[in-house]
Tab-separated table of C-alpha atoms in Angstrom:
chain	number	residue	atom	x	y	z
A	605	UNK	CA	8.755	9.864	7.153
A	606	UNK	CA	5.316	10.083	8.871
A	607	UNK	CA	5.233	8.505	12.028
A	608	UNK	CA	3.084	5.973	13.644
A	609	UNK	CA	1.379	8.756	15.379
A	610	UNK	CA	-0.925	9.816	12.023
A	611	UNK	CA	-1.521	5.922	11.799
A	612	UNK	CA	-5.950	4.799	13.116
A	613	UNK	CA	-4.734	3.134	16.861
A	614	UNK	CA	-7.608	0.695	17.204
A	615	UNK	CA	-8.906	-1.097	20.334
A	616	UNK	CA	-6.399	-3.927	21.214
A	617	UNK	CA	-7.361	-7.481	20.404
A	618	UNK	CA	-5.964	-8.816	23.228
A	619	UNK	CA	-3.986	-10.867	21.228
A	620	UNK	CA	-0.102	-12.135	21.748
A	621	UNK	CA	3.019	-10.924	19.943
A	622	UNK	CA	5.942	-11.961	19.468
A	623	UNK	CA	9.362	-10.889	19.136
A	624	UNK	CA	11.280	-10.981	15.809
A	625	UNK	CA	13.342	-14.050	14.135
A	626	UNK	CA	16.567	-14.077	14.765
A	627	UNK	CA	18.580	-12.436	11.698
A	628	UNK	CA	15.454	-10.562	10.301
A	629	UNK	CA	16.012	-8.154	8.637
A	630	UNK	CA	14.158	-6.149	6.321
A	631	UNK	CA	13.336	-7.029	2.488
A	632	UNK	CA	13.023	-3.348	1.844
A	633	UNK	CA	16.568	-1.117	3.815
A	634	UNK	CA	18.212	-4.338	4.430
A	635	UNK	CA	18.178	-3.109	7.981
A	636	UNK	CA	19.038	-5.183	11.132
A	637	UNK	CA	14.790	-6.235	12.082
A	638	UNK	CA	15.676	-6.266	16.954
A	639	UNK	CA	13.827	-6.084	19.761
A	640	UNK	CA	16.527	-3.227	20.517
A	641	UNK	CA	16.172	-1.225	17.756
A	642	UNK	CA	12.176	-1.424	18.194
A	643	UNK	CA	11.155	-1.535	13.838
A	644	UNK	CA	9.703	-5.445	14.551
A	645	UNK	CA	6.075	-4.925	13.164
A	646	UNK	CA	3.228	-7.906	12.792
A	647	UNK	CA	0.906	-7.501	10.386
A	648	UNK	CA	-3.155	-10.029	10.708
A	649	UNK	CA	-4.673	-11.214	8.051
A	650	UNK	CA	-8.506	-11.370	7.797
A	651	UNK	CA	-10.819	-13.397	8.052
A	652	UNK	CA	-8.798	-15.427	10.108
A	653	UNK	CA	-7.510	-12.865	12.100
A	654	UNK	CA	-3.527	-14.730	13.043
A	655	UNK	CA	-0.493	-12.660	13.121
A	656	UNK	CA	2.457	-12.893	10.694
A	657	UNK	CA	5.826	-11.012	11.341
A	658	UNK	CA	6.473	-8.160	8.923
A	659	UNK	CA	9.569	-8.740	6.877
A	660	UNK	CA	9.683	-5.223	6.272
A	661	UNK	CA	10.862	-2.689	9.546
A	662	UNK	CA	8.027	-1.114	11.221
A	663	UNK	CA	8.681	2.421	9.244
A	664	UNK	CA	8.559	0.560	6.124
A	665	UNK	CA	4.927	-0.099	6.757
A	666	UNK	CA	4.318	2.871	7.792
A	667	UNK	CA	5.499	4.754	4.905
A	668	UNK	CA	3.295	2.045	2.560
A	669	UNK	CA	-0.174	2.694	4.167
A	670	UNK	CA	0.673	6.169	3.722
A	671	UNK	CA	2.026	5.651	0.301
A	672	UNK	CA	0.753	3.025	-1.699
A	673	UNK	CA	-3.123	4.842	-2.088
A	674	UNK	CA	-1.262	7.643	-3.842
A	675	UNK	CA	1.514	6.332	-5.569
A	676	UNK	CA	-1.182	3.274	-6.914
A	677	UNK	CA	-3.162	6.254	-8.533
A	678	UNK	CA	0.082	7.997	-9.905
A	679	UNK	CA	1.077	4.903	-10.855
A	680	UNK	CA	-2.299	4.262	-13.418
A	681	UNK	CA	-1.777	8.319	-13.981
A	682	UNK	CA	1.646	8.044	-15.835
A	683	UNK	CA	2.051	4.149	-16.777
A	684	UNK	CA	4.024	3.764	-20.123
A	685	UNK	CA	3.564	-0.078	-19.961
A	686	UNK	CA	-0.006	-0.983	-21.548
A	687	UNK	CA	0.710	-4.341	-19.631
A	688	UNK	CA	1.331	-3.536	-16.091
A	689	UNK	CA	-1.536	-0.936	-16.852
A	690	UNK	CA	-4.209	-3.301	-17.707
A	691	UNK	CA	-2.892	-4.840	-14.613
A	692	UNK	CA	-3.453	-2.687	-11.821
A	693	UNK	CA	-6.850	-1.294	-13.071
A	694	UNK	CA	-7.680	-5.295	-13.359
A	695	UNK	CA	-7.073	-5.245	-9.762
A	696	UNK	CA	-8.767	-2.019	-9.050
A	697	UNK	CA	-7.674	1.170	-6.108
A	698	UNK	CA	-6.092	-0.791	-3.267
A	699	UNK	CA	-7.999	0.414	0.185
A	700	UNK	CA	-5.728	-2.276	2.467
A	701	UNK	CA	-1.974	-2.449	3.240
A	702	UNK	CA	-0.075	-5.280	0.813
A	703	UNK	CA	2.988	-6.406	0.071
A	704	UNK	CA	3.247	-10.494	-1.698
A	705	UNK	CA	6.708	-11.352	-0.621
A	706	UNK	CA	7.330	-9.195	2.701
A	707	UNK	CA	3.576	-9.390	3.637
A	708	UNK	CA	2.299	-12.716	2.104
A	709	UNK	CA	-1.178	-13.921	3.204
A	710	UNK	CA	-2.919	-17.481	3.824
A	711	UNK	CA	-4.798	-18.780	0.554
A	712	UNK	CA	-7.915	-18.513	2.781
A	713	UNK	CA	-7.274	-14.789	3.487
A	714	UNK	CA	-8.289	-11.869	1.877
A	715	UNK	CA	-6.096	-8.480	3.416
A	716	UNK	CA	-4.242	-6.998	6.256
A	717	UNK	CA	-6.271	-5.429	8.706
A	718	UNK	CA	-3.674	-4.752	11.025
A	719	UNK	CA	-0.793	-3.803	12.071
A	720	UNK	CA	1.038	-3.911	15.228
A	721	UNK	CA	4.393	-1.918	15.739
A	722	UNK	CA	6.240	-3.243	19.177
A	723	UNK	CA	8.514	-0.031	19.940
A	724	UNK	CA	4.530	0.950	21.237
A	725	UNK	CA	2.607	-1.809	21.649
A	726	UNK	CA	-0.364	-0.089	19.647
A	727	UNK	CA	-2.547	-2.013	16.760
A	728	UNK	CA	-3.657	0.035	14.621
A	729	UNK	CA	-5.335	0.090	11.053
A	730	UNK	CA	-4.130	-0.602	8.120
A	731	UNK	CA	-5.965	0.902	5.801
A	732	UNK	CA	-4.124	2.972	2.869
A	733	UNK	CA	-4.084	6.968	3.939
A	734	UNK	CA	-6.633	8.268	0.665
A	735	UNK	CA	-8.388	5.258	0.112
A	736	UNK	CA	-12.264	4.765	-0.986
A	737	UNK	CA	-14.419	3.143	-0.744
A	738	UNK	CA	-17.548	1.540	-1.827
A	739	UNK	CA	-19.094	4.389	-4.386
A	740	UNK	CA	-16.008	6.211	-4.623
A	741	UNK	CA	-13.910	3.334	-4.999
A	742	UNK	CA	-16.184	2.150	-7.639
A	743	UNK	CA	-16.693	5.743	-9.548
A	744	UNK	CA	-12.623	6.337	-9.236
A	745	UNK	CA	-11.766	2.642	-10.559
A	746	UNK	CA	-14.404	3.918	-13.762
A	747	UNK	CA	-12.274	7.024	-14.230
A	748	UNK	CA	-9.281	4.805	-13.914
A	749	UNK	CA	-10.023	2.628	-16.329
A	750	UNK	CA	-10.167	5.477	-18.753
A	751	UNK	CA	-6.798	6.075	-19.528
A	752	UNK	CA	-6.149	2.261	-20.717
A	753	UNK	CA	-8.254	4.150	-23.999
A	754	UNK	CA	-9.924	2.094	-26.734
A	755	UNK	CA	-8.890	-1.966	-26.531
A	756	UNK	CA	-6.878	-1.834	-29.729
A	757	UNK	CA	-5.490	-6.158	-28.740
A	758	UNK	CA	-9.714	-6.712	-28.990
A	759	UNK	CA	-10.078	-5.455	-31.699
A	760	UNK	CA	-7.601	-6.204	-32.762
A	761	UNK	CA	-7.966	-9.669	-32.526
A	762	UNK	CA	-11.776	-9.846	-34.275
A	763	UNK	CA	-10.656	-8.659	-37.177
A	764	UNK	CA	-8.873	-11.578	-37.640
A	765	UNK	CA	-11.108	-13.592	-36.449
A	766	UNK	CA	-12.918	-12.522	-39.395
A	767	UNK	CA	-10.095	-12.258	-41.868
A	768	UNK	CA	-10.085	-16.216	-41.289
A	769	UNK	CA	-14.009	-17.116	-40.135
A	770	UNK	CA	-14.477	-20.597	-41.864
A	771	UNK	CA	-10.402	-20.661	-43.685
A	772	UNK	CA	-8.712	-24.003	-43.120
A	773	UNK	CA	-4.561	-23.694	-43.584
A	774	UNK	CA	-3.023	-25.318	-45.963
A	775	UNK	CA	-0.770	-28.650	-45.778
A	776	UNK	CA	1.732	-28.659	-47.669
A	777	UNK	CA	4.432	-31.799	-47.956
A	778	UNK	CA	7.994	-31.169	-48.307
A	779	UNK	CA	9.637	-33.999	-50.410
A	780	UNK	CA	12.765	-33.555	-51.614
A	781	UNK	CA	12.836	-33.647	-55.735
């Protein structure tokens, strides 16, 4: 697994960081998250710039920063469920670390911008390794949209609407004889 030396260190925010809550457990590995194990981390959400305890251990957060972007692209390319593919494409290629269950952000925030690793006391960028931004991201997004193929559902709905336009449904009174 990638080490923190491969993450992009940022200048300290000057914010105070906490300690793991009692009985804190990683939602991925199920291991205890403790000060002694040095596997506690926090994440900062923007634009509020508030820090939150991660429900993942530091190793999982590091892995996500390295793997979330390439796994997104591979997931689009290998999707075998049209609904899943549509959800992935609608959201677009990710730029920042995210996980709505283990790294939830407040409603008014838009993304996670930093992570802090208790083991070394350093704040790192939460930007995903290999992610695309700006025009590069838009170009990739357009390319990935090709995996959707023709909009069968839209065409089918349109055909049904055309066939039933102006028709009234008959009502039946079911009276026993």
